PDB file of C-alpha atoms in Angstrom:
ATOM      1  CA  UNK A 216      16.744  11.885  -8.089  1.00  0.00           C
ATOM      2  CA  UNK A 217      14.057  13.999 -10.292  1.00  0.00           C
ATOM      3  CA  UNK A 218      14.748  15.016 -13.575  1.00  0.00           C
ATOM      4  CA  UNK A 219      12.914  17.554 -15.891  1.00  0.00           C
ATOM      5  CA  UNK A 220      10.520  14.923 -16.467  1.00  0.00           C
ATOM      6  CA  UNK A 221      10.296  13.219 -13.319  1.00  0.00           C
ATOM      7  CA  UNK A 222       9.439  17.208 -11.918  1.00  0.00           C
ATOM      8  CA  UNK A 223       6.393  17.733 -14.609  1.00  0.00           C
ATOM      9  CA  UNK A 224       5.329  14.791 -13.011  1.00  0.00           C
ATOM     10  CA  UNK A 225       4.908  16.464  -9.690  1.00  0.00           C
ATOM     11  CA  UNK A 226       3.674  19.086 -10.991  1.00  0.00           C
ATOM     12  CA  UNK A 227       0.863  17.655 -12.468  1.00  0.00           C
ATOM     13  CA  UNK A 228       0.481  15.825  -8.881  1.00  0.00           C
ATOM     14  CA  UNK A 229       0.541  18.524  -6.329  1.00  0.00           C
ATOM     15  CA  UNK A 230      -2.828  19.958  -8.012  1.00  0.00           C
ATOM     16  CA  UNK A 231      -5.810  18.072  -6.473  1.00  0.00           C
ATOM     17  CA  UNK A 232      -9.229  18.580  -5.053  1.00  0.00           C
ATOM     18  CA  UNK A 233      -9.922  16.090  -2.076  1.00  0.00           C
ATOM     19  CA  UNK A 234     -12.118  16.090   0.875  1.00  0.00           C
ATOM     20  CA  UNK A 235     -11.273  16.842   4.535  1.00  0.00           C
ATOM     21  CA  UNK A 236      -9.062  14.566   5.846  1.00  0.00           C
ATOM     22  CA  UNK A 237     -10.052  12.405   8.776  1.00  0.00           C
ATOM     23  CA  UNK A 238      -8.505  12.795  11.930  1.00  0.00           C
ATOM     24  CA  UNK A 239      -9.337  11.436  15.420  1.00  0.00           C
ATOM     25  CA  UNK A 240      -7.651  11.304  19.288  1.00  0.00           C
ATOM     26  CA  UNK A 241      -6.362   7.655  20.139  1.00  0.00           C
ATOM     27  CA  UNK A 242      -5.632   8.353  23.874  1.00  0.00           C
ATOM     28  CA  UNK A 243      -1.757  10.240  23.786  1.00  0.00           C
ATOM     29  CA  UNK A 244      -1.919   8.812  19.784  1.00  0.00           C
ATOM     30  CA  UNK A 245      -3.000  10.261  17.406  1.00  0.00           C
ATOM     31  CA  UNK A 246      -3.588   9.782  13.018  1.00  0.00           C
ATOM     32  CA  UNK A 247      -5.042  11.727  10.324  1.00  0.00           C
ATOM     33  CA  UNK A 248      -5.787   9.676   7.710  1.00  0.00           C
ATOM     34  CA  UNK A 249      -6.032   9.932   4.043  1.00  0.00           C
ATOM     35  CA  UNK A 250      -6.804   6.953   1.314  1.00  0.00           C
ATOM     36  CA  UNK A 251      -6.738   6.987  -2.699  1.00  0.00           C
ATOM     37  CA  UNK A 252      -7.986   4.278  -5.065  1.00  0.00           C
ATOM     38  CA  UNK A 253      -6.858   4.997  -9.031  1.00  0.00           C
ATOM     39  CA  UNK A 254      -7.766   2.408 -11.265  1.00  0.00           C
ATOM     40  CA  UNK A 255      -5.769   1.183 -13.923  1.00  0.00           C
ATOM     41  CA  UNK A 256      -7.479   2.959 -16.986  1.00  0.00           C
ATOM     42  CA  UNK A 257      -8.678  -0.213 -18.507  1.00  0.00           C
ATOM     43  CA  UNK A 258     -10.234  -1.245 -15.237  1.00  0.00           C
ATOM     44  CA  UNK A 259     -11.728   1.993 -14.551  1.00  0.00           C
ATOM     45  CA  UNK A 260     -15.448   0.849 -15.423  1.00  0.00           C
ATOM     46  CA  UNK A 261     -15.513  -2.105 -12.632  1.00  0.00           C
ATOM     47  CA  UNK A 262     -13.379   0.180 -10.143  1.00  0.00           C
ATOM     48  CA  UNK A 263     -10.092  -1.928 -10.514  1.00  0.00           C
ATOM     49  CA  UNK A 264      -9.385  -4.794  -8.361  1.00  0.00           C
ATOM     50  CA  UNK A 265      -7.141  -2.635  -5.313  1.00  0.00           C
ATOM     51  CA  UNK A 266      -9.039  -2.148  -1.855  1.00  0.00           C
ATOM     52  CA  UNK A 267      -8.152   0.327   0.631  1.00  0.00           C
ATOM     53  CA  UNK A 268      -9.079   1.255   4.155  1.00  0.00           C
ATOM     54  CA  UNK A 269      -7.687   3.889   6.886  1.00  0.00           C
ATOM     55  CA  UNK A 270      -9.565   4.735  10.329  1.00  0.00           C
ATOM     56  CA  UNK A 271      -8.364   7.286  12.386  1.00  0.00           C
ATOM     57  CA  UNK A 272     -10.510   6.497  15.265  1.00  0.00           C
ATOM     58  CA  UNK A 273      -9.187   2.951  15.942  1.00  0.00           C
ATOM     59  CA  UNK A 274      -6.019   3.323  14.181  1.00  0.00           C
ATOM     60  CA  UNK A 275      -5.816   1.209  12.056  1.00  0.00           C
ATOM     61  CA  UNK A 276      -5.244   0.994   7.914  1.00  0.00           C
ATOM     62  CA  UNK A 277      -4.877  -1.686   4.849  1.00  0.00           C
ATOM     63  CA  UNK A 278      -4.493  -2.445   0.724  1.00  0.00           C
ATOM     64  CA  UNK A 279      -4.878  -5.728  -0.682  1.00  0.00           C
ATOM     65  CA  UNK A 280      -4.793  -5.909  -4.361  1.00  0.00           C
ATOM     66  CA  UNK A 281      -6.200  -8.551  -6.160  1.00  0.00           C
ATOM     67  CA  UNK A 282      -4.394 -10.478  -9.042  1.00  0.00           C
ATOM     68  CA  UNK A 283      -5.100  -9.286 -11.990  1.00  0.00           C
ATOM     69  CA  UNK A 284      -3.771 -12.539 -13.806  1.00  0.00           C
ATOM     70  CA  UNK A 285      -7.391 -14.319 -13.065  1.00  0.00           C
ATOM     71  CA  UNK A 286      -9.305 -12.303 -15.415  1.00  0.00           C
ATOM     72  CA  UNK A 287      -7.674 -14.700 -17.984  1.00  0.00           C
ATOM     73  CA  UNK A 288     -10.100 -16.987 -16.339  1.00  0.00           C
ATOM     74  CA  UNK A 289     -12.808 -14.689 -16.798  1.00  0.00           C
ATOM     75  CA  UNK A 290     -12.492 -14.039 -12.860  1.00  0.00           C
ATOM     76  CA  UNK A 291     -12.618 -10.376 -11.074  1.00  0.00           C
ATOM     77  CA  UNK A 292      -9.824 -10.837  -8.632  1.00  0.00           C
ATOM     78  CA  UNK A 293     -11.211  -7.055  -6.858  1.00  0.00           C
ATOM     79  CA  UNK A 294     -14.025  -8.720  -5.827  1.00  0.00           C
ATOM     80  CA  UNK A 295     -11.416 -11.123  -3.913  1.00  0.00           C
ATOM     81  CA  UNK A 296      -9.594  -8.098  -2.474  1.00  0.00           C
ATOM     82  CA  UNK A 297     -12.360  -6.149  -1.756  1.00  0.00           C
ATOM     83  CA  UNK A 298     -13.773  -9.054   0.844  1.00  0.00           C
ATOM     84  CA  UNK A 299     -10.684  -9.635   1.961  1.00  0.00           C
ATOM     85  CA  UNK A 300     -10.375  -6.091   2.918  1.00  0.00           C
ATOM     86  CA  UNK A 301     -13.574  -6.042   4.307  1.00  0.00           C
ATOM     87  CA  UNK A 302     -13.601  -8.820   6.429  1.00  0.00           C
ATOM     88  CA  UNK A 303     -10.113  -7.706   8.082  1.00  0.00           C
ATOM     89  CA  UNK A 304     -11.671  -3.981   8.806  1.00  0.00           C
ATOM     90  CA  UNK A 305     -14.383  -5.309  10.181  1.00  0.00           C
ATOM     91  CA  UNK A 306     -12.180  -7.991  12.390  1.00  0.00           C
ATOM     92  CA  UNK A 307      -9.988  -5.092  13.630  1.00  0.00           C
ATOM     93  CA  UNK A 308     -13.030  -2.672  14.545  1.00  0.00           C
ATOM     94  CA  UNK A 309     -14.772  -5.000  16.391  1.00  0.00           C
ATOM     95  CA  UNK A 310     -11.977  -6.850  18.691  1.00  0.00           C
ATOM     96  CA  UNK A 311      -9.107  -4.520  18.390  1.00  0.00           C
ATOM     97  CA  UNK A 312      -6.975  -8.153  17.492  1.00  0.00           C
ATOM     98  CA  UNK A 313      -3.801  -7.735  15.755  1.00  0.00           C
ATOM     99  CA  UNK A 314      -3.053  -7.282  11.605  1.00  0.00           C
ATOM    100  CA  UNK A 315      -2.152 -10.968  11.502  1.00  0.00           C
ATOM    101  CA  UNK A 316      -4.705 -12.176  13.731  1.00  0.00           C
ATOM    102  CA  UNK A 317      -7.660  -9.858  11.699  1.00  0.00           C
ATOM    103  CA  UNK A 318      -6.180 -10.785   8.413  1.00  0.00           C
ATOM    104  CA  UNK A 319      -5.943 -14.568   9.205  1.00  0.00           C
ATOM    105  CA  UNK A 320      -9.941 -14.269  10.427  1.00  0.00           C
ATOM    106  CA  UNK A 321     -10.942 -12.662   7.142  1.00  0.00           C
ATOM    107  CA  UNK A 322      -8.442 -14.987   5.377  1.00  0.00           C
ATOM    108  CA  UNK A 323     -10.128 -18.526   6.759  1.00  0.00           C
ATOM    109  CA  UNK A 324     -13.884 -16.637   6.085  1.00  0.00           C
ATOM    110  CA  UNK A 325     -13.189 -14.608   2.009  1.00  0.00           C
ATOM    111  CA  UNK A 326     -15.473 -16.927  -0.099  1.00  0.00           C
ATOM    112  CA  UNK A 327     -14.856 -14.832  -3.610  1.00  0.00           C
ATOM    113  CA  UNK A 328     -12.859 -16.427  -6.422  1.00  0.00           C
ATOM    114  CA  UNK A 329      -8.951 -14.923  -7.008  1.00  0.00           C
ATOM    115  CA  UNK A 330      -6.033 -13.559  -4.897  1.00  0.00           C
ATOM    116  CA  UNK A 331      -4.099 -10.880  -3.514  1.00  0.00           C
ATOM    117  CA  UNK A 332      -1.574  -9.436  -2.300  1.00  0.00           C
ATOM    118  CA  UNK A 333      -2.610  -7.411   0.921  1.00  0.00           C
ATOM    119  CA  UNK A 334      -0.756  -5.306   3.918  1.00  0.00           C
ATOM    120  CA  UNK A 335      -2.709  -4.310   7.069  1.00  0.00           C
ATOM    121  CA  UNK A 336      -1.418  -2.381   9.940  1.00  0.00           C
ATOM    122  CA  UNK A 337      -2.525  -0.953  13.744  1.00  0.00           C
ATOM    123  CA  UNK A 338      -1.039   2.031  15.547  1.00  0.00           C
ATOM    124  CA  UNK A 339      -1.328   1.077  19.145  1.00  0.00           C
ATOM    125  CA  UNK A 340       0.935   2.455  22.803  1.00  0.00           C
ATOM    126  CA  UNK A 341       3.117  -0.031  24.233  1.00  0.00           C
ATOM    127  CA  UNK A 342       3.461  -0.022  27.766  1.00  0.00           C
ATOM    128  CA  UNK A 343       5.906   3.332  28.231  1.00  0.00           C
ATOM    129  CA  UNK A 344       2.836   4.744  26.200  1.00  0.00           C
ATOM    130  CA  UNK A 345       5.468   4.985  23.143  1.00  0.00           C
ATOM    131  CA  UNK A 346       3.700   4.806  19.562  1.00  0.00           C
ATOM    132  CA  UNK A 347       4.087   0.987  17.863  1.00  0.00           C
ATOM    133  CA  UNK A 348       2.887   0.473  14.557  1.00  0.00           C
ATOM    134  CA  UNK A 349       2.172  -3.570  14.088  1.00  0.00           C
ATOM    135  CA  UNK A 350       2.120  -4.849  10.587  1.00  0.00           C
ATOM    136  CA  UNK A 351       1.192  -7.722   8.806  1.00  0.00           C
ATOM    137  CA  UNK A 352       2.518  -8.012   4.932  1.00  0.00           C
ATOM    138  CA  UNK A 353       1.652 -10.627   2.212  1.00  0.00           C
ATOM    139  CA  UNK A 354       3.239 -10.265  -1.228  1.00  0.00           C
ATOM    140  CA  UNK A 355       4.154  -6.774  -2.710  1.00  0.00           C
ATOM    141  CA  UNK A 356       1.585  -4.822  -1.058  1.00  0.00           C
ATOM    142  CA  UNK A 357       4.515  -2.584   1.307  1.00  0.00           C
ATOM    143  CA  UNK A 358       3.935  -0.210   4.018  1.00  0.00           C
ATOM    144  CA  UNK A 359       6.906   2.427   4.598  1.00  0.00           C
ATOM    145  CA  UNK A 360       7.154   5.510   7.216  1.00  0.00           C
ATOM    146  CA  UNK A 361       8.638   8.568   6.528  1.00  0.00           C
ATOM    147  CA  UNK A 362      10.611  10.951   8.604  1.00  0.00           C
ATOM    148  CA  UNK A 363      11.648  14.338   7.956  1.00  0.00           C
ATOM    149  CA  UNK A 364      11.729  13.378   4.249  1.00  0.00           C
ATOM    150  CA  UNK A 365      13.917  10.159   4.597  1.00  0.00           C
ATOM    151  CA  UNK A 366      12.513   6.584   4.701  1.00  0.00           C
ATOM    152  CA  UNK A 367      13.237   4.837   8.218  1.00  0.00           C
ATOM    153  CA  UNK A 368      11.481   2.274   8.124  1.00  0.00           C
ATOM    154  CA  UNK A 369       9.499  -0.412   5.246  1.00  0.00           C
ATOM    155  CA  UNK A 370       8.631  -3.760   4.964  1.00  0.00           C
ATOM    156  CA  UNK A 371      10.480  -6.275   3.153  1.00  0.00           C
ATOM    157  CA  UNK A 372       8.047  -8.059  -0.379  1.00  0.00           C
ATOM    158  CA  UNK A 373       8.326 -11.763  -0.570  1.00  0.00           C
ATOM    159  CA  UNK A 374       7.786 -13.149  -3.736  1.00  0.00           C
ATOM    160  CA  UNK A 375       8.801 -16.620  -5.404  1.00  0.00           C
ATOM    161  CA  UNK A 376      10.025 -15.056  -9.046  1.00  0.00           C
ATOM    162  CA  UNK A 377      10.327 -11.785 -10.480  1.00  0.00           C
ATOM    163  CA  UNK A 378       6.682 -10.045 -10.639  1.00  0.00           C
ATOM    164  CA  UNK A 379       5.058 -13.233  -9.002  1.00  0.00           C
ATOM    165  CA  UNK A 380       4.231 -12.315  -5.656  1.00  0.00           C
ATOM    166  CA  UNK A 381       3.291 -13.994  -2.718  1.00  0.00           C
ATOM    167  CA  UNK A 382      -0.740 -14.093  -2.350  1.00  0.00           C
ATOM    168  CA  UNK A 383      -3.545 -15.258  -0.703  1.00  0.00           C
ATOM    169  CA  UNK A 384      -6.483 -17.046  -2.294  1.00  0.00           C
ATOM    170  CA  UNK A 385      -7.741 -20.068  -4.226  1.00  0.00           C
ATOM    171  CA  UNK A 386      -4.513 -21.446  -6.013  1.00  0.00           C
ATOM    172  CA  UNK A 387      -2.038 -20.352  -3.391  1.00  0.00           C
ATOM    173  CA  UNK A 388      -0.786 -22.358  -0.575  1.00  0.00           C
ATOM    174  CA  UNK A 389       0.319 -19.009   1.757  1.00  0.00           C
ATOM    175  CA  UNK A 390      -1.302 -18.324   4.384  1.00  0.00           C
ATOM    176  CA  UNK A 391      -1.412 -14.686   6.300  1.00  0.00           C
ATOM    177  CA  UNK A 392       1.766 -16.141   8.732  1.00  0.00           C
ATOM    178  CA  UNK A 393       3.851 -16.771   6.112  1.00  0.00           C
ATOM    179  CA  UNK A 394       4.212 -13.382   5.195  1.00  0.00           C
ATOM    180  CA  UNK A 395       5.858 -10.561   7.133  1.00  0.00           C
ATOM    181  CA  UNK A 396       4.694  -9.937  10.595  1.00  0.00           C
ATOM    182  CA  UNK A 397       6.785  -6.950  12.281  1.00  0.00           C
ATOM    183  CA  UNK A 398       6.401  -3.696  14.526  1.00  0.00           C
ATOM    184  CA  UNK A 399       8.191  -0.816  14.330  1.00  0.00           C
ATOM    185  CA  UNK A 400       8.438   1.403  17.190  1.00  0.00           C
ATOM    186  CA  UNK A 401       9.544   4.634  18.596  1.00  0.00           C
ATOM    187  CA  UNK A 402       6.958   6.797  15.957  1.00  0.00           C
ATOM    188  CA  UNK A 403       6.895  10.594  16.757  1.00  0.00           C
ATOM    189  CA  UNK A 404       4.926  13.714  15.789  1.00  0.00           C
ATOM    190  CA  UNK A 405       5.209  13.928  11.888  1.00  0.00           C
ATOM    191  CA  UNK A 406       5.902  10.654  11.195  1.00  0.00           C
ATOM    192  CA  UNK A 407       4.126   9.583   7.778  1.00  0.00           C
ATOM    193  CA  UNK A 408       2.887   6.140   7.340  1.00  0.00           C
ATOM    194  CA  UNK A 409       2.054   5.254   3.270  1.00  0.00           C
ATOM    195  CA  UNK A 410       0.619   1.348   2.803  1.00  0.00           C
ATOM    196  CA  UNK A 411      -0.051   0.851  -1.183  1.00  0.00           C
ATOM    197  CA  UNK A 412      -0.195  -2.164  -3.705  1.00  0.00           C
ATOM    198  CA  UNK A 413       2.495  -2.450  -6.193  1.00  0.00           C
ATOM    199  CA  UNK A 414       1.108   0.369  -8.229  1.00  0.00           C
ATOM    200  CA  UNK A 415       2.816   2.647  -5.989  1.00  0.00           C
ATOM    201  CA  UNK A 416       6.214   1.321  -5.211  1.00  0.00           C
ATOM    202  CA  UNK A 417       6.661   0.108  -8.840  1.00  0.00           C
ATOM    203  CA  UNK A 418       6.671   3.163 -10.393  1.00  0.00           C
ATOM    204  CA  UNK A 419       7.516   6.031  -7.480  1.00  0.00           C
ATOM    205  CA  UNK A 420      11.214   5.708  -5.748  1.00  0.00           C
ATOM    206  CA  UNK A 421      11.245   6.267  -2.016  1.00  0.00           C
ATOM    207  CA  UNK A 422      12.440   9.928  -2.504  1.00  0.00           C
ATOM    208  CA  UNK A 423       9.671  10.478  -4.879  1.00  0.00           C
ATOM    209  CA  UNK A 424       6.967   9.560  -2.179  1.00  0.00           C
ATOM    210  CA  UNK A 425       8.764  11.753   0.150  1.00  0.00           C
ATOM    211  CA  UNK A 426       8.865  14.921  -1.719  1.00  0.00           C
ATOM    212  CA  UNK A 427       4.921  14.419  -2.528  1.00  0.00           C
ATOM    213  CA  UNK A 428       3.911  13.351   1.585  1.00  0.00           C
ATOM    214  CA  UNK A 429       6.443  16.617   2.871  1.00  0.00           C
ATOM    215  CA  UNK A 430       4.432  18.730   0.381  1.00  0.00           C
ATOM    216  CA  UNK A 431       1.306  17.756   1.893  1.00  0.00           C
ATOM    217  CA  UNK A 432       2.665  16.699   5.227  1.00  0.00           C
ATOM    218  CA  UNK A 433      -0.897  18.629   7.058  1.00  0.00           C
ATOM    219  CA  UNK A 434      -3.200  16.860   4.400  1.00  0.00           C
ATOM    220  CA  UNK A 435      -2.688  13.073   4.226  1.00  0.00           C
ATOM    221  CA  UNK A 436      -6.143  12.941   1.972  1.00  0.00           C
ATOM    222  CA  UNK A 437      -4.335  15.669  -0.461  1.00  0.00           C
ATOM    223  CA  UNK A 438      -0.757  13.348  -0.125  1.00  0.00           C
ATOM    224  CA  UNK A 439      -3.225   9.684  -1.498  1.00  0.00           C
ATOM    225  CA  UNK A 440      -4.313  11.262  -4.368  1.00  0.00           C
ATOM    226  CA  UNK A 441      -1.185  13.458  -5.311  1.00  0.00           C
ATOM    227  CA  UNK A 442       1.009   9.987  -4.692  1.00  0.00           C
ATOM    228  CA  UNK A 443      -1.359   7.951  -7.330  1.00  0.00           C
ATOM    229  CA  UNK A 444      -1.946  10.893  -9.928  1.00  0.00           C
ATOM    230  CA  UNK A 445       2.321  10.741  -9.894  1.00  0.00           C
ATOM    231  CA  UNK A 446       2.456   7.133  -9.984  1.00  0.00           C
ATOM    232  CA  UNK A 447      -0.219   7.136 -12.959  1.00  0.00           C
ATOM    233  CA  UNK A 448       2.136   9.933 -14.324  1.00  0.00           C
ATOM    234  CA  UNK A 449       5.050   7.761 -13.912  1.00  0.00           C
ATOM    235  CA  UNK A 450       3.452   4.397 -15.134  1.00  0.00           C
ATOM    236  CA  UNK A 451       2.764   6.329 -18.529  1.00  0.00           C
ATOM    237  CA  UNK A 452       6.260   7.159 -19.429  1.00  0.00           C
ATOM    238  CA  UNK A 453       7.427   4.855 -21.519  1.00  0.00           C
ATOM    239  CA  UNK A 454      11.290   5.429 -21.460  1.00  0.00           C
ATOM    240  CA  UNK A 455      11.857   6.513 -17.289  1.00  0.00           C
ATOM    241  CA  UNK A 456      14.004   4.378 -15.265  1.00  0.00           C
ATOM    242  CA  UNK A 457      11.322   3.040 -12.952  1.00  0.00           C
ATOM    243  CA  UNK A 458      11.769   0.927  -9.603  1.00  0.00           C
ATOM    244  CA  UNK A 459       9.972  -1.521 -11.681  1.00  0.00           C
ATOM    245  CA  UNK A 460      12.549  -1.698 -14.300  1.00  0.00           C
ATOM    246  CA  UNK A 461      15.061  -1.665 -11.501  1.00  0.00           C
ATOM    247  CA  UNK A 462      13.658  -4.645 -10.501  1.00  0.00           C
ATOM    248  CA  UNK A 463      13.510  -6.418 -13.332  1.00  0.00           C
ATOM    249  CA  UNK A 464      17.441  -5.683 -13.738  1.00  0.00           C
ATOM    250  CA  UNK A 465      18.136  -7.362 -10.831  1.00  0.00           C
ATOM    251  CA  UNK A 466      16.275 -10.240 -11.663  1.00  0.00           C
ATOM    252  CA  UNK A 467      18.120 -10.611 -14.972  1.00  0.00           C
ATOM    253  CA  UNK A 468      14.947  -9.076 -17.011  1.00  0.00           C
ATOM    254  CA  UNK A 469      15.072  -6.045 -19.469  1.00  0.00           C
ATOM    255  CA  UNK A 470      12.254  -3.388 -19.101  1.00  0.00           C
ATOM    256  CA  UNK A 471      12.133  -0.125 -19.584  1.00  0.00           C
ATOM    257  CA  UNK A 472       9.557   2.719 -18.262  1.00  0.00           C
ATOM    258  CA  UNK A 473       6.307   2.569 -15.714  1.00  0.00           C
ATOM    259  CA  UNK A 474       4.078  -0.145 -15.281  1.00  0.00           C
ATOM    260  CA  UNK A 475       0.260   0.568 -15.759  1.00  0.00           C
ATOM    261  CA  UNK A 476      -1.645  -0.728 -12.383  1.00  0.00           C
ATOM    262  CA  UNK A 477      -4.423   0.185  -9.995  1.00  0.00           C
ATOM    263  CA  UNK A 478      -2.890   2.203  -6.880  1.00  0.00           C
ATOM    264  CA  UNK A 479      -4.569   1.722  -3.930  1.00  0.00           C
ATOM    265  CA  UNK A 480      -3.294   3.986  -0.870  1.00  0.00           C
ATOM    266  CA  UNK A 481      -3.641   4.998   2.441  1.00  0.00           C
ATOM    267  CA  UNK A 482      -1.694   7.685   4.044  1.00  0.00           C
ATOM    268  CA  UNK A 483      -1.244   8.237   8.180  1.00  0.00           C
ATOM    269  CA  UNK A 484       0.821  10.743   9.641  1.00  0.00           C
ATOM    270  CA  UNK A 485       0.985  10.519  13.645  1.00  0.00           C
ATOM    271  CA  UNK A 486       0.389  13.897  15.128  1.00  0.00           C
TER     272      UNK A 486
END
């Protein structure tokens, strides 16, 4: 629940200037789309090392964020994510494949140094013409859908320790099938589709993202950058109870407050 400070938060969120949002007819389906891509602040000069897609026309969206733990090797893991990204777009534009087919293409073909995390998605009609969202998840990047302001439906993060995530890349041993492959059916009118890195869900609770998507619920573009101006908001108090710190509780860890990271969005809503 929000407290006083939690609320200034919010406030400080719902104000934002953003473009149009994107919105095209998929047969009886249809998205608008909206993405956002905050940096972390010391990143901000490179552009951080989150990537981010949504396209309404073929319906079909993505984040991968790269590992920020290579630049101890003097490596920019966003130039990792950013082909990964790429490559998968590109894969799911072309042949209309699958998130774990697309993301296993651009997985075998990525030549950058570094890792990430990534989650990819495609909205597509199964035979009764009833609106299926397939997903394909890797790490902590997450992909939840909203309803009426309560969460119905997210995929699960798989990592191997507390804040060490599974990825893809040099070093790492998973592949795109050993993440999370699911679909989740039965979408309707309204339904709200957010897919961020961990820069997001670490520092926003899922009733957080839900009051900031039902305030914008006719603007996903307006809902992207109102979620990461709040999760930037969040990550910067130093004392909150965080989902972060929540976390880290479970895992037998103490920390207290946000966590600082780039937050790379996109936001659907099926209309």
């Amino acid at each position: 629940r929000q407290d006083g400070a939690t609320a200034a938060l919010f406030d400080a969120a719902l104000t934002v200037t953003v473009q149009a949002p994107q919105k095209a007819r998929r047969d009886s389906l249809s998205l608008h789309c909206g993405t956002a891509n905050r940096p972390h602040p010391h990143k901000a000069a490179k552009g951080g090392e989150d990537a981010v897609f949504a396209d309404a026309a073929t319906g079909v969206l993505g984040v991968a964020d790269g590992v920020g733990s290579w630049a101890r090797k003097g490596i920019d893991a966003g130039l990792y994510s950013k082909e990964l990204l790429a490559r998968t777009e590109t894969a799911m534009r072309r042949d209309a494949v699958g998130p774990m087919s697309a993301l296993t293409e651009a997985y075998e073909e990525t030549s950058a140094l570094g890792s990430a995390t990534a989650v990819v998605a495609r909205l597509r009609a199964d035979s009764s013409n009833t609106a299926v969202l397939d997903i394909c998840a890797v790490g902590d990047a997450q992909l939840r859908i909203y309803r009426k302001g309560a969460l119905i439906a997210a995929t699960v993060p798989k990592q191997y320790a507390f804040n060490t995530p599974m990825q893809l890349g040099a070093g790492s041993r998973d592949r795109p099938c050993d993440g999370e492959s699911v679909s989740f059916g039965g979408l309707v009118a309204g339904d709200t589709i957010v897919a961020a890195s961990d820069g997001l869900w670490d520092n926003l609770f899922d009733e957080e993202v839900a009051t900031v998507v039902g305030a914008f619920q006719r603007n996903p573009s307006a809902a992207a950058e109102a979620l990461a101006t709040a999760a930037h908001n969040a990550a910067a108090e130093t004392t909150r109870r965080s989902p972060f710190s929540v976390e880290a509780e479970a895992w037998g860890w103490r920390y207290v407050g946000g966590k600082m990271d780039d937050c790379g969005l996109a936001v659907a809503v099926v209309v």
